[in-house]
N, CA and C atoms as an extended XYZ file, in Angstrom:
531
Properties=species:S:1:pos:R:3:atomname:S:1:resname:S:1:resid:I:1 pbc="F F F"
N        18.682     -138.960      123.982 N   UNK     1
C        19.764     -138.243      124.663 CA  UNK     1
C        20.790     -137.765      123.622 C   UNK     1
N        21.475     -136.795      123.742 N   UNK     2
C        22.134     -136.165      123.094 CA  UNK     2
C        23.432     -136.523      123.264 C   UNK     2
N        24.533     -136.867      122.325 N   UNK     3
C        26.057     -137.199      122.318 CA  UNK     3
C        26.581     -136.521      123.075 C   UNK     3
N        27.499     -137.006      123.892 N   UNK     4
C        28.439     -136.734      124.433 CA  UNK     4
C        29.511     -136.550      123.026 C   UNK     4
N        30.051     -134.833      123.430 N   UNK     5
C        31.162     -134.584      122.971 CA  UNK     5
C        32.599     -133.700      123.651 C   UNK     5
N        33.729     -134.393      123.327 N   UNK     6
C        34.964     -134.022      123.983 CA  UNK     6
C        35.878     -133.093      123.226 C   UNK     6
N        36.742     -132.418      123.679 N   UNK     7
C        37.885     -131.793      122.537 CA  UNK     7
C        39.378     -132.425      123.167 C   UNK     7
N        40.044     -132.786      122.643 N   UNK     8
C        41.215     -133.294      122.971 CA  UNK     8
C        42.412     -132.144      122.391 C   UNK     8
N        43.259     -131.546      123.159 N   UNK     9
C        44.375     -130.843      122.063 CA  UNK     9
C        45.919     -131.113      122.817 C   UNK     9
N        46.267     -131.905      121.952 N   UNK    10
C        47.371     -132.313      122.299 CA  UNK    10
C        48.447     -131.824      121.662 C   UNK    10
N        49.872     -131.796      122.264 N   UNK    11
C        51.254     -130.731      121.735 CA  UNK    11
C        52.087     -131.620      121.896 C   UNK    11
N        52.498     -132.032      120.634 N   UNK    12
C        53.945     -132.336      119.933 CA  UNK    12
C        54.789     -132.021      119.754 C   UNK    12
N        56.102     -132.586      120.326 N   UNK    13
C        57.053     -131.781      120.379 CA  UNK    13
C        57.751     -131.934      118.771 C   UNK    13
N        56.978     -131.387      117.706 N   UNK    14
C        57.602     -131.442      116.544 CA  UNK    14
C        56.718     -130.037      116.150 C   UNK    14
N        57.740     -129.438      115.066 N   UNK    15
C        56.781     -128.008      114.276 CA  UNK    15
C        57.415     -128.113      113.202 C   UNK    15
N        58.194     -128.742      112.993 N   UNK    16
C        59.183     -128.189      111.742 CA  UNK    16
C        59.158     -129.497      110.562 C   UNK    16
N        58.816     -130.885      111.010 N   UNK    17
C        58.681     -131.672      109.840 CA  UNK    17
C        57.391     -132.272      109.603 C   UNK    17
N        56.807     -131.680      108.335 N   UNK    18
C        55.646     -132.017      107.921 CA  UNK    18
C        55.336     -133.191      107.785 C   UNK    18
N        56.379     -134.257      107.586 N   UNK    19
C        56.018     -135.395      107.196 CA  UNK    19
C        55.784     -136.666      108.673 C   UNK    19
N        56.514     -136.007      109.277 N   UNK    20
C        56.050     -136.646      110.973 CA  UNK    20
C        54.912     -136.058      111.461 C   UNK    20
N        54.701     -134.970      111.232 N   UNK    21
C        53.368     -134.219      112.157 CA  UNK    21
C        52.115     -134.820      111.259 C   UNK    21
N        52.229     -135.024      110.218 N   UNK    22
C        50.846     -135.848      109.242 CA  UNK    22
C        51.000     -137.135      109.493 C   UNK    22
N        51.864     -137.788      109.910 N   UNK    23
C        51.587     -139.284      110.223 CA  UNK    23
C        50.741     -138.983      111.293 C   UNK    23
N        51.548     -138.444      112.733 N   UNK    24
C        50.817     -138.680      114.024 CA  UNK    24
C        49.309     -138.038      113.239 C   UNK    24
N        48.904     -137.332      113.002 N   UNK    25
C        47.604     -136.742      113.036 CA  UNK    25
C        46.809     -137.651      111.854 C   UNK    25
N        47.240     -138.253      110.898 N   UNK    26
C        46.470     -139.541      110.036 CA  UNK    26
C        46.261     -140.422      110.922 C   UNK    26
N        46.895     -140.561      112.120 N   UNK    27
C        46.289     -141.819      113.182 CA  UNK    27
C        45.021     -141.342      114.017 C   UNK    27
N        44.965     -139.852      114.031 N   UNK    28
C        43.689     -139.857      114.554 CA  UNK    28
C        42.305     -139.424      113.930 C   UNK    28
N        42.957     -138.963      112.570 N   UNK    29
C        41.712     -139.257      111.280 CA  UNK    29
C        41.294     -141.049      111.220 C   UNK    29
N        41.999     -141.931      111.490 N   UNK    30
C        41.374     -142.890      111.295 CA  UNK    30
C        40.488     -143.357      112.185 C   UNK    30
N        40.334     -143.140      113.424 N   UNK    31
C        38.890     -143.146      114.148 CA  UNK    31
C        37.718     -142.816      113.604 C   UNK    31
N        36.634     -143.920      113.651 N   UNK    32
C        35.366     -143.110      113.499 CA  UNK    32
C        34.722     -142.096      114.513 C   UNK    32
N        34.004     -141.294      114.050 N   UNK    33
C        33.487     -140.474      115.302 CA  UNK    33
C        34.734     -139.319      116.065 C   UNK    33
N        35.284     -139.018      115.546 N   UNK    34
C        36.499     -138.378      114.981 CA  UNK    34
C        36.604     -137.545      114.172 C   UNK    34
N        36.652     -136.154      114.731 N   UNK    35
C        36.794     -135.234      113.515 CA  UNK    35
C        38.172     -134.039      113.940 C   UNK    35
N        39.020     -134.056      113.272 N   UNK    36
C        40.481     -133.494      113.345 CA  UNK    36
C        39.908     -131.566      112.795 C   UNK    36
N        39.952     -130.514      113.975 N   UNK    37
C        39.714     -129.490      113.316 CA  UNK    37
C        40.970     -128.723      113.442 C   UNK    37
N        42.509     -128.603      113.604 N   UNK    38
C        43.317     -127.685      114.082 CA  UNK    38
C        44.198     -128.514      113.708 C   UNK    38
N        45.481     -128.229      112.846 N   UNK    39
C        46.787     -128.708      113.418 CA  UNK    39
C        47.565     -127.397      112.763 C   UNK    39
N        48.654     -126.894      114.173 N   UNK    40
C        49.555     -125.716      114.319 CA  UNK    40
C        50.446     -126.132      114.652 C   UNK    40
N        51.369     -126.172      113.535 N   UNK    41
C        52.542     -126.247      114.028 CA  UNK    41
C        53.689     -125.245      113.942 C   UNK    41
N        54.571     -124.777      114.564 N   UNK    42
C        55.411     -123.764      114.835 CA  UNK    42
C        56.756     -124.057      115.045 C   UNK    42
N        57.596     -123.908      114.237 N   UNK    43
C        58.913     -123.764      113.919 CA  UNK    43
C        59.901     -123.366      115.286 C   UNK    43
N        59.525     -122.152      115.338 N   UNK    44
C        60.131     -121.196      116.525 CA  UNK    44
C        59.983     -122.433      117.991 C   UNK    44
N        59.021     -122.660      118.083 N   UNK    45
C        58.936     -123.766      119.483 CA  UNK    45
C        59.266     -125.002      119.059 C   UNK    45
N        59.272     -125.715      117.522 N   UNK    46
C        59.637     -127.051      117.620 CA  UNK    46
C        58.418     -127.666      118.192 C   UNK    46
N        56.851     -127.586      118.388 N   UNK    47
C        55.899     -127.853      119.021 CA  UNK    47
C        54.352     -127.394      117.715 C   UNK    47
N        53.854     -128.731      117.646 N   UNK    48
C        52.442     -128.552      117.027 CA  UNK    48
C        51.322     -128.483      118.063 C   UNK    48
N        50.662     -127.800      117.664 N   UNK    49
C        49.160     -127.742      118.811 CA  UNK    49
C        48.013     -128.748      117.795 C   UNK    49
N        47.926     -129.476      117.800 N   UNK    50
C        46.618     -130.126      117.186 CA  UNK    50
C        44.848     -130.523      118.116 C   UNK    50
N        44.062     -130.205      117.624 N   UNK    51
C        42.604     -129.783      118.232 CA  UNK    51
C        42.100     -130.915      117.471 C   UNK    51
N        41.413     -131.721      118.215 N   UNK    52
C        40.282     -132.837      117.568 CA  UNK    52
C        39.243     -132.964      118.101 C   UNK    52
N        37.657     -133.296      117.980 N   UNK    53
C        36.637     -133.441      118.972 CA  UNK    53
C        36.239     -134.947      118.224 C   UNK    53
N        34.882     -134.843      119.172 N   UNK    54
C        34.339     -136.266      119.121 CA  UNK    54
C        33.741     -136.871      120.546 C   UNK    54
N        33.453     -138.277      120.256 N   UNK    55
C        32.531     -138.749      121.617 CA  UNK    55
C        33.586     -139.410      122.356 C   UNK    55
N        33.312     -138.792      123.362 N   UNK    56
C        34.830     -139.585      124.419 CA  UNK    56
C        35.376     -141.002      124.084 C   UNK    56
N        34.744     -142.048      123.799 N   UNK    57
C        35.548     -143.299      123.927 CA  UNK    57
C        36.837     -143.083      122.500 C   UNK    57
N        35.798     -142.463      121.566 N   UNK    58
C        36.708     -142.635      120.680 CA  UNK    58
C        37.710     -141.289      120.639 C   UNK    58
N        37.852     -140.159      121.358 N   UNK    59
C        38.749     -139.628      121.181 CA  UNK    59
C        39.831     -139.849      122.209 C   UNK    59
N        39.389     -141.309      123.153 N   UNK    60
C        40.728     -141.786      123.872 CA  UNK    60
C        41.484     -142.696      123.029 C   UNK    60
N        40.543     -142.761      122.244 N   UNK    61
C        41.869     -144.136      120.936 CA  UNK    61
C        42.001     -143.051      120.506 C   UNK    61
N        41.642     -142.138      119.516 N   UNK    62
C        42.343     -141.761      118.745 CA  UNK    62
C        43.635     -140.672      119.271 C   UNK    62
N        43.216     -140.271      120.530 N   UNK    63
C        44.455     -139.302      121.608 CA  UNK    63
C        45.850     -140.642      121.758 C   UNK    63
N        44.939     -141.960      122.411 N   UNK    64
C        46.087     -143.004      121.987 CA  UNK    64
C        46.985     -143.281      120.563 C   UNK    64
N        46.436     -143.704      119.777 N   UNK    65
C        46.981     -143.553      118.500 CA  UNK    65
C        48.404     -142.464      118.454 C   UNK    65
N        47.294     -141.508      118.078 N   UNK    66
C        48.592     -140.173      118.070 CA  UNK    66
C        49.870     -140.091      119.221 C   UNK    66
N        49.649     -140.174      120.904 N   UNK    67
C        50.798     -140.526      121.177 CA  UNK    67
C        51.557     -141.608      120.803 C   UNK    67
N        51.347     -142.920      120.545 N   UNK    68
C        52.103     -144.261      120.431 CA  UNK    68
C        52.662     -143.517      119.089 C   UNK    68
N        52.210     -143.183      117.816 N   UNK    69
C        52.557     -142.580      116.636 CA  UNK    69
C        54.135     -141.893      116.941 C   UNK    69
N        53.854     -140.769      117.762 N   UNK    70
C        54.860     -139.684      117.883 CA  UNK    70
C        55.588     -139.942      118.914 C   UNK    70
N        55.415     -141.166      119.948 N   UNK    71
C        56.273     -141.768      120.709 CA  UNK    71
C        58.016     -142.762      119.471 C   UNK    71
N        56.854     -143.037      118.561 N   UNK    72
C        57.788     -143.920      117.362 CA  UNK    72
C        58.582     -143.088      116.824 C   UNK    72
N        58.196     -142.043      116.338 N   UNK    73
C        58.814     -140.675      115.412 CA  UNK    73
C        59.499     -139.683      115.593 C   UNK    73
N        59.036     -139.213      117.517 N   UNK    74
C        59.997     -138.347      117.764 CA  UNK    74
C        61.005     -138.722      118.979 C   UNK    74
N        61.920     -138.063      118.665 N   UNK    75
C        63.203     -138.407      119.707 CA  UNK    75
C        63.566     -137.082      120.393 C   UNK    75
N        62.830     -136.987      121.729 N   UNK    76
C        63.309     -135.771      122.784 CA  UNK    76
C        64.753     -135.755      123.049 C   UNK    76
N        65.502     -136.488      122.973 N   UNK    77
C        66.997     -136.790      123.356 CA  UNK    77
C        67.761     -135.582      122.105 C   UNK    77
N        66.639     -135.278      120.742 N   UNK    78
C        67.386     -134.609      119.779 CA  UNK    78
C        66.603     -132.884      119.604 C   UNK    78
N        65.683     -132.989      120.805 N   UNK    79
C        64.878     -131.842      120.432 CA  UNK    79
C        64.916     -130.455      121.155 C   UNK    79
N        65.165     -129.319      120.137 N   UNK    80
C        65.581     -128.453      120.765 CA  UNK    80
C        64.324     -127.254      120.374 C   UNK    80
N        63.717     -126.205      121.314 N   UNK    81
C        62.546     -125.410      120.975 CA  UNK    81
C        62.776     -124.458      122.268 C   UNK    81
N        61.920     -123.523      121.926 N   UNK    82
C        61.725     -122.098      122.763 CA  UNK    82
C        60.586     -122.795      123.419 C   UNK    82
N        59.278     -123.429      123.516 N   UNK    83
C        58.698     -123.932      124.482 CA  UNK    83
C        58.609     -125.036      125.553 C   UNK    83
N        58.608     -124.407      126.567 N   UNK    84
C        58.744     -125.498      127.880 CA  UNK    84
C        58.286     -126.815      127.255 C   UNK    84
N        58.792     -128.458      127.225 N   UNK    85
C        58.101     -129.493      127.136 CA  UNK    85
C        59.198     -130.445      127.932 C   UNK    85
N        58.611     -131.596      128.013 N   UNK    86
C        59.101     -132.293      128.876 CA  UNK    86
C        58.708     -133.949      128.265 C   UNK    86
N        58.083     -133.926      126.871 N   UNK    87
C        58.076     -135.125      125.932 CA  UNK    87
C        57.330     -135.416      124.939 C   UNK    87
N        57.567     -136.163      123.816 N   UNK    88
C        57.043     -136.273      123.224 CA  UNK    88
C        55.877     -136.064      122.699 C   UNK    88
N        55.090     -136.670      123.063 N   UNK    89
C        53.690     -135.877      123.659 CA  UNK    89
C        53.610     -134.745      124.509 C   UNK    89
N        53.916     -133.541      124.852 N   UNK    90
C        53.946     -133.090      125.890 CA  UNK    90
C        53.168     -133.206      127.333 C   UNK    90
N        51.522     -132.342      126.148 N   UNK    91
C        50.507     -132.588      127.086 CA  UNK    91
C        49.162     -132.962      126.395 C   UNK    91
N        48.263     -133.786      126.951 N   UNK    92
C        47.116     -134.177      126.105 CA  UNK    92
C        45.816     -133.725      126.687 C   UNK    92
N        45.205     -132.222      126.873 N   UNK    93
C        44.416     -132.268      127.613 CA  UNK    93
C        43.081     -132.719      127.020 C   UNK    93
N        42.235     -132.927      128.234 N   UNK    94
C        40.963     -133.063      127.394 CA  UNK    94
C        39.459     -131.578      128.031 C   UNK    94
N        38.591     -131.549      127.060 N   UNK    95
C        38.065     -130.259      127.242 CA  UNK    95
C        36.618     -130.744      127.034 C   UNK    95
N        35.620     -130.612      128.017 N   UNK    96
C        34.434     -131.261      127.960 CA  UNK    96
C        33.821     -130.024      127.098 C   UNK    96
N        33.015     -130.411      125.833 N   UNK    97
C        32.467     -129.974      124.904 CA  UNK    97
C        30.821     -129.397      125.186 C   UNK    97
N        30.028     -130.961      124.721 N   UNK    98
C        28.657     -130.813      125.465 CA  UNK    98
C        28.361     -132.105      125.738 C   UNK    98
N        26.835     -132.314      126.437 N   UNK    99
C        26.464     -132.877      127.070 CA  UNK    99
C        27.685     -133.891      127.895 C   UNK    99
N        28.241     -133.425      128.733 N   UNK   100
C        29.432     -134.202      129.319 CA  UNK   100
C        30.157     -132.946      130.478 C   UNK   100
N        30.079     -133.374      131.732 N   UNK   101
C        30.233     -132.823      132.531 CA  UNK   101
C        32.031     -132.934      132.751 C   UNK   101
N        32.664     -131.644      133.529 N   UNK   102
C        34.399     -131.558      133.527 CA  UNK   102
C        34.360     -133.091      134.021 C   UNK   102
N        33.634     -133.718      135.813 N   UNK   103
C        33.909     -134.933      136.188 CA  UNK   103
C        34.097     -136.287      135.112 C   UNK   103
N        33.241     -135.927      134.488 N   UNK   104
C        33.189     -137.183      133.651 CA  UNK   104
C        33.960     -137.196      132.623 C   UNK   104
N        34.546     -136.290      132.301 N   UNK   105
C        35.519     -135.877      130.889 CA  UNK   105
C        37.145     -135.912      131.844 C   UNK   105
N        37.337     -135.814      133.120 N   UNK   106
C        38.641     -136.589      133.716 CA  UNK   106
C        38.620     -137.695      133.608 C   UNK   106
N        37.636     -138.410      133.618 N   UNK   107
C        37.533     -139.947      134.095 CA  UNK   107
C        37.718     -140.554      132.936 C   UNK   107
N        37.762     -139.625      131.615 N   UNK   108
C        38.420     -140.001      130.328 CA  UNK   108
C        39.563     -139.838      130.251 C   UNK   108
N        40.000     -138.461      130.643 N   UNK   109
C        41.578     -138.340      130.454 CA  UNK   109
C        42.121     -139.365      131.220 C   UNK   109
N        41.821     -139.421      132.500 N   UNK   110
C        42.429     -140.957      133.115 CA  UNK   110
C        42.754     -142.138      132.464 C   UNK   110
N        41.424     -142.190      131.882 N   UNK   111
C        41.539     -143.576      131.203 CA  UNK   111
C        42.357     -143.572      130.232 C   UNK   111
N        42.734     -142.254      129.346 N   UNK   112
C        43.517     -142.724      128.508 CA  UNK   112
C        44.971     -142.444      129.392 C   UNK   112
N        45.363     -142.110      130.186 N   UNK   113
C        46.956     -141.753      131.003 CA  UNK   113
C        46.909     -143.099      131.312 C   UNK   113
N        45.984     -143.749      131.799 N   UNK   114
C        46.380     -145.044      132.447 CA  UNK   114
C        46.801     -146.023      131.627 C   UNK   114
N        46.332     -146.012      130.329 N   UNK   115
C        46.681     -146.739      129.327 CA  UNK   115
C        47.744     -146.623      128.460 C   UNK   115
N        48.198     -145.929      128.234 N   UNK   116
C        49.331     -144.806      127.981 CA  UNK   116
C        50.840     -144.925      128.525 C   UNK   116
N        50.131     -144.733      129.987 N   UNK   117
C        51.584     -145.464      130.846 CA  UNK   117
C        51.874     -146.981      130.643 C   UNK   117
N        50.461     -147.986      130.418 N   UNK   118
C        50.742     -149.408      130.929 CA  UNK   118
C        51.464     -149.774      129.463 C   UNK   118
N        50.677     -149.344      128.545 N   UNK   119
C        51.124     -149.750      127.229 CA  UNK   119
C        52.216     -149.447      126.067 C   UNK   119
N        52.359     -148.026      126.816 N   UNK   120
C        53.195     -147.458      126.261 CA  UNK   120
C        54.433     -147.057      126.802 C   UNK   120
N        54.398     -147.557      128.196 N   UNK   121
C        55.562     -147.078      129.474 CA  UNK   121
C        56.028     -145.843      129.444 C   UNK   121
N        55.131     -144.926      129.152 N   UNK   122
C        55.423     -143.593      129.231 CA  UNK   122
C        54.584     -143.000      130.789 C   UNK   122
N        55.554     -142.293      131.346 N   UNK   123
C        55.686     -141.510      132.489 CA  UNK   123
C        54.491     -140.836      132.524 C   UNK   123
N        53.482     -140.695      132.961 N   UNK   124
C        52.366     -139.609      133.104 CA  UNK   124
C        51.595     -138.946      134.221 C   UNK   124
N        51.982     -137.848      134.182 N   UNK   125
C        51.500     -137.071      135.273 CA  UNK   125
C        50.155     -136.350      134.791 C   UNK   125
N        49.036     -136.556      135.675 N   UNK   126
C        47.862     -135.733      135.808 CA  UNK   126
C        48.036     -134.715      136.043 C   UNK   126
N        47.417     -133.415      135.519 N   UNK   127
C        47.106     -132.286      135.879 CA  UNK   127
C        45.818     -131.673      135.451 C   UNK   127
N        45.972     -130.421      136.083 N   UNK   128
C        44.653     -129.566      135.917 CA  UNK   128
C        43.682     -130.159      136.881 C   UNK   128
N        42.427     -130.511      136.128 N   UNK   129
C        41.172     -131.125      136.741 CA  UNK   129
C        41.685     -132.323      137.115 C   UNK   129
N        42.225     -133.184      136.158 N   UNK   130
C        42.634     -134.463      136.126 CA  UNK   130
C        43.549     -135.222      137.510 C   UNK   130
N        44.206     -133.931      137.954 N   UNK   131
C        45.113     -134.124      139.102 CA  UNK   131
C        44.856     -135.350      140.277 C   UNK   131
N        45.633     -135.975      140.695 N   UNK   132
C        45.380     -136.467      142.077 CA  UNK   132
C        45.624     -135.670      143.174 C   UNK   132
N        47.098     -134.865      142.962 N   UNK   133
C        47.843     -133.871      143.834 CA  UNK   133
C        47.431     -132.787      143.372 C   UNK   133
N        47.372     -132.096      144.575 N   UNK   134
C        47.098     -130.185      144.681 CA  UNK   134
C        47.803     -129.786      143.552 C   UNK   134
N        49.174     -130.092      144.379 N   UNK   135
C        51.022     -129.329      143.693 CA  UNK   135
C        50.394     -130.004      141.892 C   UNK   135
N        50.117     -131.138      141.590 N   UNK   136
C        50.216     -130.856      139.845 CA  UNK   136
C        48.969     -130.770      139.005 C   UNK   136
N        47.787     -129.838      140.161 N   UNK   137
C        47.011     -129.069      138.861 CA  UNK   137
C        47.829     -128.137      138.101 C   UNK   137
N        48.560     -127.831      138.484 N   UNK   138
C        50.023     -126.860      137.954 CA  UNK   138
C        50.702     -127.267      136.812 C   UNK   138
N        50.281     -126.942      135.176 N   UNK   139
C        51.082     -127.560      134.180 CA  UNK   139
C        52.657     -127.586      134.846 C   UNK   139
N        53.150     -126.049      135.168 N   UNK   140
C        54.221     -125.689      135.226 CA  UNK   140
C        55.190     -126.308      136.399 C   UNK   140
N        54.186     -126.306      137.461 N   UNK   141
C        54.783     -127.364      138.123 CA  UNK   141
C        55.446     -128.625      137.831 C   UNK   141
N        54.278     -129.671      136.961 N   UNK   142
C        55.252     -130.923      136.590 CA  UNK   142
C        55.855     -130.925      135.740 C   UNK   142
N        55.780     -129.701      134.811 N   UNK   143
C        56.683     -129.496      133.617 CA  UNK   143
C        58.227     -128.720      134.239 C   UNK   143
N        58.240     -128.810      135.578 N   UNK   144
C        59.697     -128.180      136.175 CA  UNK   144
C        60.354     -128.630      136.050 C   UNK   144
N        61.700     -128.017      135.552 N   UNK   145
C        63.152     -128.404      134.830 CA  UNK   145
C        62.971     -129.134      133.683 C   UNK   145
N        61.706     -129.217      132.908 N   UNK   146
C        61.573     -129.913      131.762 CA  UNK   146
C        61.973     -131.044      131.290 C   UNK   146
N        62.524     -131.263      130.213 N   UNK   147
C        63.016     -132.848      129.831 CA  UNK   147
C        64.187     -133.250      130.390 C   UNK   147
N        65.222     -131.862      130.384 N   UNK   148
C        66.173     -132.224      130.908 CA  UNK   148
C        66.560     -132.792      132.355 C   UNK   148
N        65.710     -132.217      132.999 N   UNK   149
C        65.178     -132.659      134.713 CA  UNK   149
C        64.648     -134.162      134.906 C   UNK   149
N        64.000     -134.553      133.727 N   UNK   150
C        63.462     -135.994      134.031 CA  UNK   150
C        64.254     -137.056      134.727 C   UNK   150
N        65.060     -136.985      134.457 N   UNK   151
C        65.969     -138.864      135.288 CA  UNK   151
C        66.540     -138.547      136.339 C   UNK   151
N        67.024     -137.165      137.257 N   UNK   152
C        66.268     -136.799      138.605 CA  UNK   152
C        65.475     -136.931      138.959 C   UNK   152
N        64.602     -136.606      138.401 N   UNK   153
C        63.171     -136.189      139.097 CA  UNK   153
C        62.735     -137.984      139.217 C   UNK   153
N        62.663     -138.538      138.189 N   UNK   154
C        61.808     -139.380      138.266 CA  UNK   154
C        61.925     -140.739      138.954 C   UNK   154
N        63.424     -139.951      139.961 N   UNK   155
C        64.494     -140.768      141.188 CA  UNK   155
C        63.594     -140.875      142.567 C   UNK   155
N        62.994     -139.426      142.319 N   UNK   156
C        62.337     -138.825      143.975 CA  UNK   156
C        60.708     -139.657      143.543 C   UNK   156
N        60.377     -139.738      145.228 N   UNK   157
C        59.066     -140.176      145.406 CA  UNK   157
C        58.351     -139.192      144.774 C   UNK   157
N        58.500     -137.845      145.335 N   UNK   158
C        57.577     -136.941      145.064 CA  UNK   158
C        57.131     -136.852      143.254 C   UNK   158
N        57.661     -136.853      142.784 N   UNK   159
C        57.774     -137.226      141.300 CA  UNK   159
C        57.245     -138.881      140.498 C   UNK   159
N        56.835     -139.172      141.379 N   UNK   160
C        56.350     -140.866      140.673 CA  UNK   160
C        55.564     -140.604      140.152 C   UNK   160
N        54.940     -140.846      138.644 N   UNK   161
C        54.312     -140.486      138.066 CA  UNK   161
C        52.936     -141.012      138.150 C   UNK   161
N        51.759     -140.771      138.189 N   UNK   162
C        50.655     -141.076      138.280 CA  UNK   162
C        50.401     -142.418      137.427 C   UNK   162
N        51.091     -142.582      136.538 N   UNK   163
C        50.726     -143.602      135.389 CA  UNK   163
C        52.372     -143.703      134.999 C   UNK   163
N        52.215     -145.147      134.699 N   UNK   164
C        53.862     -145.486      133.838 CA  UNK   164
C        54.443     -145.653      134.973 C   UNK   164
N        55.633     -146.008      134.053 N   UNK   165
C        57.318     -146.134      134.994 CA  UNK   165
C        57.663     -144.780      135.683 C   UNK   165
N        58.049     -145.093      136.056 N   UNK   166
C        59.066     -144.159      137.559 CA  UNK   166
C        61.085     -144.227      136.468 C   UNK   166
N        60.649     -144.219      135.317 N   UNK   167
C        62.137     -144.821      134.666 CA  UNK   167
C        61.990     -143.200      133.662 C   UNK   167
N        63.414     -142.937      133.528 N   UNK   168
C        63.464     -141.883      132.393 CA  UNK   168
C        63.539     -142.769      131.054 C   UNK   168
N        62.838     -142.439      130.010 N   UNK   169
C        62.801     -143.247      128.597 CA  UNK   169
C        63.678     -141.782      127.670 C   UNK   169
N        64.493     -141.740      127.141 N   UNK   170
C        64.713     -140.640      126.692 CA  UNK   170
C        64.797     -140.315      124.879 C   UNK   170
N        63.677     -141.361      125.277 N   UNK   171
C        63.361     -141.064      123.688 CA  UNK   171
C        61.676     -140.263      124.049 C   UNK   171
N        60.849     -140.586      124.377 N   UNK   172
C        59.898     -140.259      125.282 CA  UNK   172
C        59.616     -139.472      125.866 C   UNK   172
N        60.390     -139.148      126.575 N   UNK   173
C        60.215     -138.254      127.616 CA  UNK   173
C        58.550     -138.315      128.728 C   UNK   173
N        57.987     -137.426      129.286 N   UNK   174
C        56.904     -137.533      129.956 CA  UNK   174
C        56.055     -136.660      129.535 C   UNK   174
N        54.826     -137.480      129.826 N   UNK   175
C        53.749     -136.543      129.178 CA  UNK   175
C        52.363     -135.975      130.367 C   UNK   175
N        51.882     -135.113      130.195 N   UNK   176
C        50.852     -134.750      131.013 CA  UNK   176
C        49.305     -134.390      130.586 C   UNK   176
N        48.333     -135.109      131.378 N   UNK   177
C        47.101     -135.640      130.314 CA  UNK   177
C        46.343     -135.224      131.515 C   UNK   177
């Protein structure tokens, strides 16, 4: 049988310091089975796009890694950019590659949101495929009113996050996986 492979590309709310955006992304070179092909980062947004593939288990550690990393390093409470985000991590999607069907490549992203929230008490809302709710296959939806909106929002039921605390962390902020 042929490997299962995933793409993970996750957005940091950092563009502008090289020396934070190479830590988080040396945490996910250190996975085996792990191969880092993209990191963009952009000034103007204050936001890196980084692209990694690999076989699902291990690109949920190494997607872990990199948030706990840039959960340590960056501080949303100080971050200012032209693109919508709403935390640290912003968003972590995952992108079924080959042999690995969209169903089975949520049931990864899950696994790593669920872990994410417990371990890391970060706020996480599903979207896209990943969704529980209609309303947040909608990046834009749960990314409404952005960071600054969080400790409202995360008052209302409607807003309880799929994973994590129901608490604003504002170093943190919330992320969507």
């Amino acid at each position: 049988m042929s490997k299962q492979i995933v793409e993970c590309v996750p957005n940091f709310s950092e563009g502008r310091d090289m020396k934070i955006i190479k830590q988080i992304t040396d945490q996910i070179e250190t996975v085996e089975g792990v191969k880092l092909l993209d990191v963009d980062p952009g000034a103007t947004t204050n936001r890196t796009v980084v692209t990694f593939v690999g076989t699902p288990d291990e690109v949920v550690e190494a997607a872990f890694l990199a948030i706990k990393k840039a959960s340590e390093l960056i501080d949303m409470s100080k971050h200012k950019g032209e693109h919508p985000r709403m935390g640290a991590t912003d968003v972590c999607p995952f992108v079924p590659v080959s042999n690995i069907t969209m169903e089975e490549t949520v049931e990864y992203a899950r696994k790593l949101a669920k872990r994410v929230g417990e371990e890391l008490h970060i706020p996480i809302y599903c979207y896209e495929f990943a969704a529980f709710d209609e309303k947040r296959k909608n990046l834009a939806y749960c990314r409404s009113g952005e960071y600054e909106a969080l400790p409202k929002k995360l008052k209302e039921a409607q807003w309880k996050p799929d994973f994590g605390p129901a608490e604003f962390n504002s170093k943190t902020g919330a992320t969507a996986v």
